[in-house]
Tab-separated table of C-alpha atoms and ligand atoms in Angstrom:
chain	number	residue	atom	x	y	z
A	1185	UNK	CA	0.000	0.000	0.000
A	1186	UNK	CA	1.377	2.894	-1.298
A	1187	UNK	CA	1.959	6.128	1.498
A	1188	UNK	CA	-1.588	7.925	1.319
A	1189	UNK	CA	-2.128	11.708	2.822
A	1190	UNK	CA	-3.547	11.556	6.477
A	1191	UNK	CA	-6.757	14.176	6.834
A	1192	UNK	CA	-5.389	14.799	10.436
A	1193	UNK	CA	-9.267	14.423	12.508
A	1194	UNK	CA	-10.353	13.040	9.129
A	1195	UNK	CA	-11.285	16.519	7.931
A	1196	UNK	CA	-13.534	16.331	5.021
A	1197	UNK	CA	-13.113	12.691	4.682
A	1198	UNK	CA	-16.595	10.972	3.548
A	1199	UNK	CA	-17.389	8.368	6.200
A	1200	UNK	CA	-20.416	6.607	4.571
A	1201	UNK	CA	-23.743	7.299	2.253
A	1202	UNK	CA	-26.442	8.236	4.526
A	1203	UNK	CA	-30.361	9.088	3.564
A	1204	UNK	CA	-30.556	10.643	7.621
A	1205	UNK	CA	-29.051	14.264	7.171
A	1206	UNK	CA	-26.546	16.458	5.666
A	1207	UNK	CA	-24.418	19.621	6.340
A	1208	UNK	CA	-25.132	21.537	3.198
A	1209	UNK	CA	-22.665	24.687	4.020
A	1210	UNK	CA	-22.851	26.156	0.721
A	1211	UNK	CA	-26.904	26.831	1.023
A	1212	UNK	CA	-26.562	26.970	4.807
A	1213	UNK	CA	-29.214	24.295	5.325
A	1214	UNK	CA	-29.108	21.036	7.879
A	1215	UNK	CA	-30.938	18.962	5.863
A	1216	UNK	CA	-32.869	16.269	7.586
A	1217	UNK	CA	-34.574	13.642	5.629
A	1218	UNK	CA	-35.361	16.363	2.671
A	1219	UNK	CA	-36.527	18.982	4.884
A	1220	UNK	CA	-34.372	22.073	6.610
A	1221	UNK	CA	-33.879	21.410	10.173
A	1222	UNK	CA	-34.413	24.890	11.060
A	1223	UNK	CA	-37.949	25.391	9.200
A	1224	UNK	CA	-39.000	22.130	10.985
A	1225	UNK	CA	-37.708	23.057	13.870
A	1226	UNK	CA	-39.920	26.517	13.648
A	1227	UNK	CA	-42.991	24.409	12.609
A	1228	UNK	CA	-43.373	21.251	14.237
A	1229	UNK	CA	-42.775	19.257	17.608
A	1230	UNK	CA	-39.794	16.755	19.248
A	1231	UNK	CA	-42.026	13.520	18.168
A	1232	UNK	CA	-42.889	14.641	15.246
A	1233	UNK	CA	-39.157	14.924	14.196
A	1234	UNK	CA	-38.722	11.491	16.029
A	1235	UNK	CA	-41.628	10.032	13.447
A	1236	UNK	CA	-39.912	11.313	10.476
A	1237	UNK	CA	-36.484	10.247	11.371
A	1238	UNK	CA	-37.818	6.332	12.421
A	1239	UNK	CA	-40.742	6.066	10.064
A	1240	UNK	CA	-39.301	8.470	6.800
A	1241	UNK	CA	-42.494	10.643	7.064
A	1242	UNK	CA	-44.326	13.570	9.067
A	1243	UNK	CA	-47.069	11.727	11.073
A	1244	UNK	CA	-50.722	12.757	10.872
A	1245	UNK	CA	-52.861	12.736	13.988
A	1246	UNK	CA	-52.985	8.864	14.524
A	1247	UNK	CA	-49.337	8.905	14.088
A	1248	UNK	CA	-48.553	11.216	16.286
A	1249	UNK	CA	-50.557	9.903	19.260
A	1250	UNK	CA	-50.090	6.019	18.533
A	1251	UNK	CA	-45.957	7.122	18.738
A	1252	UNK	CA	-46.535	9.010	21.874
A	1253	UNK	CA	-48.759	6.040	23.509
A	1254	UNK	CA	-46.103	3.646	22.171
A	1255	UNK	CA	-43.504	5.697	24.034
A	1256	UNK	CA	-45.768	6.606	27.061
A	1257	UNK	CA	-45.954	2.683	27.548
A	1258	UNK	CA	-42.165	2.794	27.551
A	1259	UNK	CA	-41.077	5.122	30.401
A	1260	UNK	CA	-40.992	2.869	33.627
A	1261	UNK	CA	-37.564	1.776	33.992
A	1262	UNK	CA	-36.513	-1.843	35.454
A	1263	UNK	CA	-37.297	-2.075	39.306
A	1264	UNK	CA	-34.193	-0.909	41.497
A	1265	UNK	CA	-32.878	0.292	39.118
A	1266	UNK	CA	-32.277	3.582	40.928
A	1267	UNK	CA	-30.073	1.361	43.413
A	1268	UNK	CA	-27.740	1.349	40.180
A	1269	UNK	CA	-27.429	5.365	40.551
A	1270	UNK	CA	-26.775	5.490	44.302
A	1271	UNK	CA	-23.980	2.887	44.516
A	1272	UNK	CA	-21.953	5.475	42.205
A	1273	UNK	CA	-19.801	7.749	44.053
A	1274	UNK	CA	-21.460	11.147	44.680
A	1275	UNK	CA	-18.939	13.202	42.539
A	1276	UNK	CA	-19.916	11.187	39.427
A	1277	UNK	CA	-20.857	13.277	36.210
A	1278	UNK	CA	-24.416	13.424	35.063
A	1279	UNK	CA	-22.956	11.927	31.747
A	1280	UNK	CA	-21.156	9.322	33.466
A	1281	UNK	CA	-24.375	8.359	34.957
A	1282	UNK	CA	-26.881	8.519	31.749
A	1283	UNK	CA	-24.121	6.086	30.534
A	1284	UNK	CA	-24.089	4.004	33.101
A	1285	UNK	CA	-27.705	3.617	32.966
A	1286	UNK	CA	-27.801	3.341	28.992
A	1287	UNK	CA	-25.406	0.334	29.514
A	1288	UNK	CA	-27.197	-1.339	32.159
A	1289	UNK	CA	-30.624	-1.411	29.881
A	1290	UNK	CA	-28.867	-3.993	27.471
A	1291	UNK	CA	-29.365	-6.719	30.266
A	1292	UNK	CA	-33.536	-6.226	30.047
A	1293	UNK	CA	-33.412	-6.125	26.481
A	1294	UNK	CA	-34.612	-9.690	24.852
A	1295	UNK	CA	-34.383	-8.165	21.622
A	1296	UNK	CA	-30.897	-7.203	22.273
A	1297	UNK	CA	-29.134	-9.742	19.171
A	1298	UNK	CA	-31.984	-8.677	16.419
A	1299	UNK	CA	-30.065	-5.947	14.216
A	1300	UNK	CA	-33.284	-6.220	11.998
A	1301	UNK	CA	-34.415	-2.619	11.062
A	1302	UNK	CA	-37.551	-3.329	13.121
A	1303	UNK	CA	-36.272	-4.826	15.954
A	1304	UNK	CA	-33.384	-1.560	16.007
A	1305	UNK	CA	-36.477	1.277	15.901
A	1306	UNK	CA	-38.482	-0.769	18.714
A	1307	UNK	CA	-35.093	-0.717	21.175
A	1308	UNK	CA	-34.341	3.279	19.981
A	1309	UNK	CA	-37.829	4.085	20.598
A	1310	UNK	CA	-37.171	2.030	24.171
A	1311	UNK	CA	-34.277	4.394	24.505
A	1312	UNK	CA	-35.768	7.170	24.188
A	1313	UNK	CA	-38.948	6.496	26.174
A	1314	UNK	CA	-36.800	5.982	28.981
A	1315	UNK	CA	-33.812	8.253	28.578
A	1316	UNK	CA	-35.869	11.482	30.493
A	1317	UNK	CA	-36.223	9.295	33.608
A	1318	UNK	CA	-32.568	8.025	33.430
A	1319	UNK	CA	-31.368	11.902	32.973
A	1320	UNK	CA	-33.462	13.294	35.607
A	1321	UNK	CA	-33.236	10.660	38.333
A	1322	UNK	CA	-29.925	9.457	38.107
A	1323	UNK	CA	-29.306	13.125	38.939
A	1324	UNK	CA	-31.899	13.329	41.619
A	1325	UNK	CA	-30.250	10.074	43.102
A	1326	UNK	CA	-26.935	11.067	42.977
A	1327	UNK	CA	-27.722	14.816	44.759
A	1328	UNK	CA	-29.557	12.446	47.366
A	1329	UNK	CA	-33.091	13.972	46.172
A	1330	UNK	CA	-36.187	11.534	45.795
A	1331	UNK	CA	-36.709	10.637	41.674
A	1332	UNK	CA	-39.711	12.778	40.430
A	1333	UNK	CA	-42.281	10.168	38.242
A	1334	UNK	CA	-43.098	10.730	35.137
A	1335	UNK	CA	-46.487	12.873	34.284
A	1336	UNK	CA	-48.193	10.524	31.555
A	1337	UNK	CA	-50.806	13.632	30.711
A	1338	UNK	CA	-48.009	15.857	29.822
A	1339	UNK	CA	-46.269	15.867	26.309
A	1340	UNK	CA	-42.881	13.331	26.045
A	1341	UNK	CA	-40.854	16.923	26.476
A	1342	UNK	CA	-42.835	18.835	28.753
A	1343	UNK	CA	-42.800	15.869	31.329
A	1344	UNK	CA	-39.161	15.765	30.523
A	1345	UNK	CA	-38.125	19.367	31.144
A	1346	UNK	CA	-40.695	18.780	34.318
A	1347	UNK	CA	-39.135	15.704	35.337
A	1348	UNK	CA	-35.833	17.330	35.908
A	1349	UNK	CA	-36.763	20.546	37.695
A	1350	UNK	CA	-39.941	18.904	39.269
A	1351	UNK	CA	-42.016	21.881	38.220
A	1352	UNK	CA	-44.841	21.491	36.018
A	1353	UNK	CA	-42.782	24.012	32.597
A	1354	UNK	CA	-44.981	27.024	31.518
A	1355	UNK	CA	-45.751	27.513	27.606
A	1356	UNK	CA	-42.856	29.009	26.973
A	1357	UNK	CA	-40.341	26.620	28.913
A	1358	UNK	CA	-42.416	23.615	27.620
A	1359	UNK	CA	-42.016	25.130	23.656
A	1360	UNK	CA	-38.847	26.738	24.414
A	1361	UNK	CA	-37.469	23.187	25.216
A	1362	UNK	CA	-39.260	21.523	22.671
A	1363	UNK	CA	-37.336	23.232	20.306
A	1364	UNK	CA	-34.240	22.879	21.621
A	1365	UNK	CA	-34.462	19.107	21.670
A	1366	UNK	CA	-35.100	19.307	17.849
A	1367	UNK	CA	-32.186	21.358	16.952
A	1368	UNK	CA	-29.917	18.841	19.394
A	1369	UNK	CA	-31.609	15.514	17.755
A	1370	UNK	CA	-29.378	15.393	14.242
A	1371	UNK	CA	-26.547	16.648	12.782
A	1372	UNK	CA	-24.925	14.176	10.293
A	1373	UNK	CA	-21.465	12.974	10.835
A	1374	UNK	CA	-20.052	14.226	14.436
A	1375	UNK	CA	-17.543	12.843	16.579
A	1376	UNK	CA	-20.284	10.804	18.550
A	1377	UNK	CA	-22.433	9.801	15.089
A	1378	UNK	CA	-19.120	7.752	14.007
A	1379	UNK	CA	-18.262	6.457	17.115
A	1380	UNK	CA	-21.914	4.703	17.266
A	1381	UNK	CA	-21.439	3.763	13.352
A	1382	UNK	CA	-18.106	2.914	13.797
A	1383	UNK	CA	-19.580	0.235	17.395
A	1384	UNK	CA	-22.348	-1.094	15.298
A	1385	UNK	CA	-20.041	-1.835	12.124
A	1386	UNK	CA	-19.043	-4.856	14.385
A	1387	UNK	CA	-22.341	-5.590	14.766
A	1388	UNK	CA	-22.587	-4.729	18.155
A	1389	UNK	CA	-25.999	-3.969	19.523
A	1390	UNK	CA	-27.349	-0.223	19.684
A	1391	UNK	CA	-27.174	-0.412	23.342
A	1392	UNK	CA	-23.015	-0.734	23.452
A	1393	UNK	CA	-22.780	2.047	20.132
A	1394	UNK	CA	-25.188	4.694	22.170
A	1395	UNK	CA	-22.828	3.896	25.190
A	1396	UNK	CA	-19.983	4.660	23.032
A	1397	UNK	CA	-21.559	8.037	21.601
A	1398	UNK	CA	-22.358	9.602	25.197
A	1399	UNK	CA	-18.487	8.719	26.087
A	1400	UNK	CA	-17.605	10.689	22.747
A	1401	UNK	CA	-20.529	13.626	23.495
A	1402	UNK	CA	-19.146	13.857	26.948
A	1403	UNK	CA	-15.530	15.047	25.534
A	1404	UNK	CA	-15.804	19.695	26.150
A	1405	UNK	CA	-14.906	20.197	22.028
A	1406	UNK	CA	-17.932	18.511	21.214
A	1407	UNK	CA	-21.528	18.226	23.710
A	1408	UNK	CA	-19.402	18.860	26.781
A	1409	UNK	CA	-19.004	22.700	25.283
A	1410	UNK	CA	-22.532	23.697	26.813
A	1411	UNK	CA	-21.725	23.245	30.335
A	1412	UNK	CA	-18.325	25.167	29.380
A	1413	UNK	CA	-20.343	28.207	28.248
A	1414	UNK	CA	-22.688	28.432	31.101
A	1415	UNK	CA	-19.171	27.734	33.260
A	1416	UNK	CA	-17.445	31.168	31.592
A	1417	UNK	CA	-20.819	33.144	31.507
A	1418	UNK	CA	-21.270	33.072	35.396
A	1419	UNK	CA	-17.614	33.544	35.850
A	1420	UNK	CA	-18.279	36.971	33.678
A	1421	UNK	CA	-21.169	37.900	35.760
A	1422	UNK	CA	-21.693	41.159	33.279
A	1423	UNK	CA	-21.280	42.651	29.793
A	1424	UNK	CA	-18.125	44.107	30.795
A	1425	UNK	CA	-16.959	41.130	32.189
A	1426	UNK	CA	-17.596	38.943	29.484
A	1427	UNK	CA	-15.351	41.448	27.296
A	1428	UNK	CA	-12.136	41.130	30.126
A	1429	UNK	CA	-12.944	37.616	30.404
A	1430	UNK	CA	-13.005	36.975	26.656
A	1431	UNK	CA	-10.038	39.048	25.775
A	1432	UNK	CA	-7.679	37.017	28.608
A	1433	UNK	CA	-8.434	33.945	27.118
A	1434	UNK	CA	-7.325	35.120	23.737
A	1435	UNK	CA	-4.180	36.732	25.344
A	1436	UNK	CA	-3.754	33.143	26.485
A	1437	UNK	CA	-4.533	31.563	23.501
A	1438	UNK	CA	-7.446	29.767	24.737
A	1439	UNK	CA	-10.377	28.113	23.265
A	1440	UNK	CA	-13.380	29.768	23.711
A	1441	UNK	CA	-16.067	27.149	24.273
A	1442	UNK	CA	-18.976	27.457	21.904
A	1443	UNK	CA	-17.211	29.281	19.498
A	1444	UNK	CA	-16.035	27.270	15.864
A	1445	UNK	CA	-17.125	24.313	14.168
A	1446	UNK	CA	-15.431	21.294	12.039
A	1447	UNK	CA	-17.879	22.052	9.329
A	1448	UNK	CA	-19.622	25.560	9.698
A	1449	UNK	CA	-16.553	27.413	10.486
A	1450	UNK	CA	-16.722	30.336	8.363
A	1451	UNK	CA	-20.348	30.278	9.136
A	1452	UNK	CA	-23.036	31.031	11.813
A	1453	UNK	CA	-24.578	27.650	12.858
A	1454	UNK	CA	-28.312	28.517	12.107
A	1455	UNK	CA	-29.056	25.919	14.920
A	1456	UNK	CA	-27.673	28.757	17.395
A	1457	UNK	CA	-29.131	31.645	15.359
A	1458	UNK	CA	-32.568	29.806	16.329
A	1459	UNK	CA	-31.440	29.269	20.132
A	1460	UNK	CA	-30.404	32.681	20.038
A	1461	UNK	CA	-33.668	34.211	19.156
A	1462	UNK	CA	-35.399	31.531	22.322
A	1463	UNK	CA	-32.596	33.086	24.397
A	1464	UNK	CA	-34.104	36.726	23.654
A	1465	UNK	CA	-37.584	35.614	24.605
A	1466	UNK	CA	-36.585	33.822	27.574
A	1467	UNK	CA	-34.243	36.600	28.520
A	1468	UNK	CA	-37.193	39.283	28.176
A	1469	UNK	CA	-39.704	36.690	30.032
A	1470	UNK	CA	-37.444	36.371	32.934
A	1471	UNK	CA	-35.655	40.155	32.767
A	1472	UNK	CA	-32.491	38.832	32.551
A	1473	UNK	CA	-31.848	40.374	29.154
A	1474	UNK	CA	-28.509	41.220	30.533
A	1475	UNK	CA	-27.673	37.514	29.977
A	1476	UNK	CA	-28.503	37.848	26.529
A	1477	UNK	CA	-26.106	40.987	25.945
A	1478	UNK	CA	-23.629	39.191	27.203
A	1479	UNK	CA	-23.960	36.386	24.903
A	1480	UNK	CA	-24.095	39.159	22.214
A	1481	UNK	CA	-20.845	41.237	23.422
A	1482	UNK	CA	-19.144	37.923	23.421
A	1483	UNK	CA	-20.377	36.727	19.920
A	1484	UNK	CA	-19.177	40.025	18.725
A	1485	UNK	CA	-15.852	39.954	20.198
A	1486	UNK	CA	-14.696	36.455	18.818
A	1487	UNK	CA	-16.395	37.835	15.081
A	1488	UNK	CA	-14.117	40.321	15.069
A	1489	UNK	CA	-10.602	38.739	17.157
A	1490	UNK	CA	-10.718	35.280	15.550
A	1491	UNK	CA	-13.366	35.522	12.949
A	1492	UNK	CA	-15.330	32.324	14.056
A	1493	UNK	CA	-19.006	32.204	14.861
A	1494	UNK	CA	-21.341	30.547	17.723
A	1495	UNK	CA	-22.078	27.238	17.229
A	1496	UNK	CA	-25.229	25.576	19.289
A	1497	UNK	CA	-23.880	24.973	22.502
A	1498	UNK	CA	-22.811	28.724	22.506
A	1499	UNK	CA	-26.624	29.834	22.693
A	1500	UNK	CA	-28.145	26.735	24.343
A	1501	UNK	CA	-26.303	26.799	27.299
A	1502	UNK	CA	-28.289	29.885	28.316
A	1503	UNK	CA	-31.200	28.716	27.292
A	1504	UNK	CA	-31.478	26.073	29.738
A	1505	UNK	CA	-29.896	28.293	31.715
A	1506	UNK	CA	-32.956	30.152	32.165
A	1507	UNK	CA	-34.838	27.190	32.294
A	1508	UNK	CA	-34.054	26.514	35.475
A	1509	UNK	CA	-31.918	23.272	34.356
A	1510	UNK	CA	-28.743	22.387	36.749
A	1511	UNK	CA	-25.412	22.800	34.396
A	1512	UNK	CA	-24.470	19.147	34.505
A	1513	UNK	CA	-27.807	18.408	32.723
A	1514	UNK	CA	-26.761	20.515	30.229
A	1515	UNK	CA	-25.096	17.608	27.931
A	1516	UNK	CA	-26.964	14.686	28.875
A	1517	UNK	CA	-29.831	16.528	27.769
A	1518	UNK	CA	-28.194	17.112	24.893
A	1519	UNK	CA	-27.669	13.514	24.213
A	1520	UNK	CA	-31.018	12.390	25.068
A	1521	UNK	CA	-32.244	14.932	22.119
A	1522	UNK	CA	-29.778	13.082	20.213
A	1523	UNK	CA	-30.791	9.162	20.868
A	1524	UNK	CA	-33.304	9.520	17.520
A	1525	UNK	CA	-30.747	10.753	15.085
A	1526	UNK	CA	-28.037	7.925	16.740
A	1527	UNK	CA	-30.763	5.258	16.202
A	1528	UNK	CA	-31.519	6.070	12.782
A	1529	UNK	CA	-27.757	6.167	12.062
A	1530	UNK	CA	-27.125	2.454	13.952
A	1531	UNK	CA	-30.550	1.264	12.218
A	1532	UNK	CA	-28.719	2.650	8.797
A	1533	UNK	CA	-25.478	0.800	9.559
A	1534	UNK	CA	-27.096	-2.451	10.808
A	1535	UNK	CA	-29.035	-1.957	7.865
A	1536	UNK	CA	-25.979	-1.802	4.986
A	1537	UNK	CA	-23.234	-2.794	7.138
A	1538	UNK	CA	-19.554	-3.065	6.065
A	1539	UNK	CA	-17.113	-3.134	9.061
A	1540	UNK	CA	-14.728	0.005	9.599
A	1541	UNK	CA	-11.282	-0.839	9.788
A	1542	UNK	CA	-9.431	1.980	8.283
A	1543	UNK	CA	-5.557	1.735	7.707
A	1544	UNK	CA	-2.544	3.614	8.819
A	1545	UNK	CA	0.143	5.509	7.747
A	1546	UNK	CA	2.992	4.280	9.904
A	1547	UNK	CA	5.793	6.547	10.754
A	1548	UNK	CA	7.535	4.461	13.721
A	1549	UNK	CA	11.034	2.911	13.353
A	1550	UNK	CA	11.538	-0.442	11.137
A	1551	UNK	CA	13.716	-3.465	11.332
A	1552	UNK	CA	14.482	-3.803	14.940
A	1553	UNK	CA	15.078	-6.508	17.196
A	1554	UNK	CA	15.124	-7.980	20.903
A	1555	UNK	CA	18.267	-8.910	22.603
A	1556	UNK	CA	18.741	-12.734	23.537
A	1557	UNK	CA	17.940	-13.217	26.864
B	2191	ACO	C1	-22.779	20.996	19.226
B	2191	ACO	C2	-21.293	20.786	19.133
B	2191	ACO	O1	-20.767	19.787	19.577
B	2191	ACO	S1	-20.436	22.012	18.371
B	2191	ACO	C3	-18.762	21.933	19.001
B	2191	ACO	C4	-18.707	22.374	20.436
B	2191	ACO	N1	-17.322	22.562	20.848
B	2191	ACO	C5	-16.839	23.767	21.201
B	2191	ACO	O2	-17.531	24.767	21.226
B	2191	ACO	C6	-15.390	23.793	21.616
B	2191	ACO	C7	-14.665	25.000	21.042
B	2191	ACO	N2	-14.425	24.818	19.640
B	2191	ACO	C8	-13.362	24.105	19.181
B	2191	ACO	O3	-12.518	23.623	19.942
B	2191	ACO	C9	-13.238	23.879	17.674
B	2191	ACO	O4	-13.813	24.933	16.970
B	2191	ACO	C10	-13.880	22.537	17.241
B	2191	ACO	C11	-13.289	21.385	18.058
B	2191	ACO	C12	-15.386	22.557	17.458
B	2191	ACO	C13	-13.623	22.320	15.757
B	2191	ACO	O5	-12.303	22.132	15.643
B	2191	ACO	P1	-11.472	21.842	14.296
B	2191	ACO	O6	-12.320	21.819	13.117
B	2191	ACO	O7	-10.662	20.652	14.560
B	2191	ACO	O8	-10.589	23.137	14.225
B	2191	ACO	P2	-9.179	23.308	14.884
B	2191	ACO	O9	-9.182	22.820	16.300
B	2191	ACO	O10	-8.171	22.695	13.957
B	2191	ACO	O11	-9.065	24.870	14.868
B	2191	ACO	C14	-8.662	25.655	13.731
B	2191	ACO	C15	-8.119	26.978	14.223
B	2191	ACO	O12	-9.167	27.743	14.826
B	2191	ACO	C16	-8.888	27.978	16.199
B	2191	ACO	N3	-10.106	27.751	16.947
B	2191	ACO	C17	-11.104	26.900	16.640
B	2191	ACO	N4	-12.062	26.978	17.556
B	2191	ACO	C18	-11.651	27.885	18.458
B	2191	ACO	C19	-12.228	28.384	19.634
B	2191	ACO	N5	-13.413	27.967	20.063
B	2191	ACO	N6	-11.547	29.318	20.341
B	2191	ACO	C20	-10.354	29.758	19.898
B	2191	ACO	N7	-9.758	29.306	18.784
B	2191	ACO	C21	-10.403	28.382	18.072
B	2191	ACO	C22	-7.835	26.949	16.583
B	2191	ACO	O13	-7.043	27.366	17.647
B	2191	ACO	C23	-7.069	26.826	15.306
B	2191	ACO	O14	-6.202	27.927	15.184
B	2191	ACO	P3	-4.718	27.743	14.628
B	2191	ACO	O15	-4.906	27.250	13.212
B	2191	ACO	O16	-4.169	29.105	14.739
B	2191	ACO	O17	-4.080	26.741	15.518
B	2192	OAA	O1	-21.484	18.292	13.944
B	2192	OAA	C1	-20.608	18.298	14.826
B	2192	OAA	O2	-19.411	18.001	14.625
B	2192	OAA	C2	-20.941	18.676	16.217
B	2192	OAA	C3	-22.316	19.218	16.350
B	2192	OAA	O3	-22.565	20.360	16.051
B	2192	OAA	C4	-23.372	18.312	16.764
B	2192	OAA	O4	-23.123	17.123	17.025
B	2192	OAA	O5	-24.534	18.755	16.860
């Protein structure tokens, strides 16, 4: 094999043909499944998304209620298992939690060796019934609080934004959310999207490539950046502060978390642009519009010292922020929005699977050899 060049973090390499989504930079569109993420994003709900991403279409009515029943049926996790959550040391990270708790659902899971295309939706869908009760009440557990039930008359988000602050959300919250969940659910090929493909090439079961993805998410330059944000907004405390803070971290030559983007770059992520525009109705809601200059005076500082743009953690951090959601939710929550776009990809894989093994270009030394003895 003849030496080839090494994309250094695979830049621009094309990892696989996928109908799911695409990064269309050019037209700045996500698309997902044939429609633009943001216009759905605008016009239609979390399960909705969830229908068209597991069953290729909008749903009507019937749809729409027979997935949320089907899902509603779903939510109860396996008894005790809450004793898994308060066996873990208390200083345990929400993600390391979720994962723990992902992991631990293989064992229920009959189904577990069918990689059929059915048999994959009916454990995502399991996943994802069950993922708001693992994300709120492993937390609860672990901060010694009693888990809060689910609310079966509430909508799949609303009882999950409820389940984690144990308040019953307002409109706004509950749409506010909504949306963010859709925005987080798909985004074609990151860091956490190929580690699941990558698991399932093997022909591992979705369980063990969703376990590998939150490991991946977890990582601060990719779903670990929210928490960051949230982290250097309160350390900021004002506009002012956010410019100080912002400028001694480029004196120091330090990333700025929620700024940049493999793909978008040169670019505004709309996905933030929308969370943006949440952020300024939340902001006015709550009067804390100071929080949202902030976020401004910072995006304008990096636009014009490094030339890079927000990307989605940047303006969802704030969001939940003012949601009233504790900062090491921030990207578990973000993976559980994701668990329907991982599916579909693992479904996709399962589906038309060739193993990845890629090759190397080896620079170590040749032709040594052990001494006798
Ligand atoms: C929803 C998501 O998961 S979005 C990603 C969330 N992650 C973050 O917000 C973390 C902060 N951002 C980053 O670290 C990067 O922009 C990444 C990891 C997202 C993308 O990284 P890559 O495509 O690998 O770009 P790379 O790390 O090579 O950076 C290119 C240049 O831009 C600079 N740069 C990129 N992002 C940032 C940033 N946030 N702050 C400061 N400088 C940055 C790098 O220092 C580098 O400069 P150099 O060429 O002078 O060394
Ligand atoms: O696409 C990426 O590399 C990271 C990202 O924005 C996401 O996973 O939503």
């Amino acid at each position: 094999m003849g030496e080839q060049q090494v994309k250094a973090g695979l830049d621009g390499v094309i990892a696989t043909d996928t109908e799911i989504s695409y990064l269309d930079v050019e037209n700045e569109e996500i698309v997902l499944k044939g429609y633009d993420l943001i216009e759905l994003a605008e016009k239609i709900n979390y399960l909705d998304l969830v229908h068209l991403l597991f069953e290729g279409s909008l749903p009507d009515q019937r749809g729409r209620l027979s997935m949320e029943s089907a899902l509603k049926k779903e939510y109860a996790l396996p008894e005790n298992f809450f004793d898994l959550f308060s066996m873990l040391p208390k200083e345990t990270h929400a993600m390391d939690a979720m994962r723990t708790g992902i992991s631990a659902l293989a064992g229920y899971d009959p189904q577990i060796d069918d990689r059929s295309t059915a048999a994959n939706r009916d454990k995502a869908l399991k996943v994802l019934a069950k993922i708001p009760n693992i994300v709120a009440n492993s937390y609860h557990t672990l901060q010694g609080e009693n888990p809060v039930p689910a609310n079966p008359d509430l909508p799949y988000s609303t009882n999950f934004l409820y389940m984690i602050t144990g308040k019953e959300p307002t409109n706004l919250e509950a749409e506010t959310f909504d949306q963010s969940l859709m925005v987080y659910s798909e985004h074609e090929m990151p860091n956490s999207t190929f580690t699941a493909r990558v698991i399932a090439s093997t022909n591992a079961d979705i369980y063990g490539a969703m376990t590998g993805a939150v490991s991946s998410l977890k990582g601060p330059l990719h779903g670990g950046a929210n928490e960051a944000v949230m982290h250097m907004l309160l350390e900021a405390e004002t506009v002012d502060g956010m410019s100080k803070l912002l400028h001694e971290k480029l004196r120091n030559k330090e990333r700025v978390m929620g700024f940049g983007h493999r793909v978008y770059m040169k670019k505004m992520d709309p996905r933030a642009l929308l969370m943006k525009q949440a952020l300024h109705k939340l902001a006015v809601d709550r009067g804390r519009e100071d929080l949202y200059e902030m976020c401004e005076r910072g995006e304008d500082i990096i636009r014009q010292e490094k030339g890079l743009y927000p990307n989605l953690d940047y303006y969802a951090a704030p969001v939940y922020y003012l949601l009233n959601i504790p900062i090491p939710l921030y990207t578990p929550i973000f993976f559980a929005a994701r668990v329907v776009g991982l599916g579909a990809h693992v479904i996709e894989q399962h589906a038309n699977n060739r193993l990845y093994r890629p090759r190397v270009n080896y620079t170590g030394p040749r032709g040594l050899h052990p001494k006798n003895g």
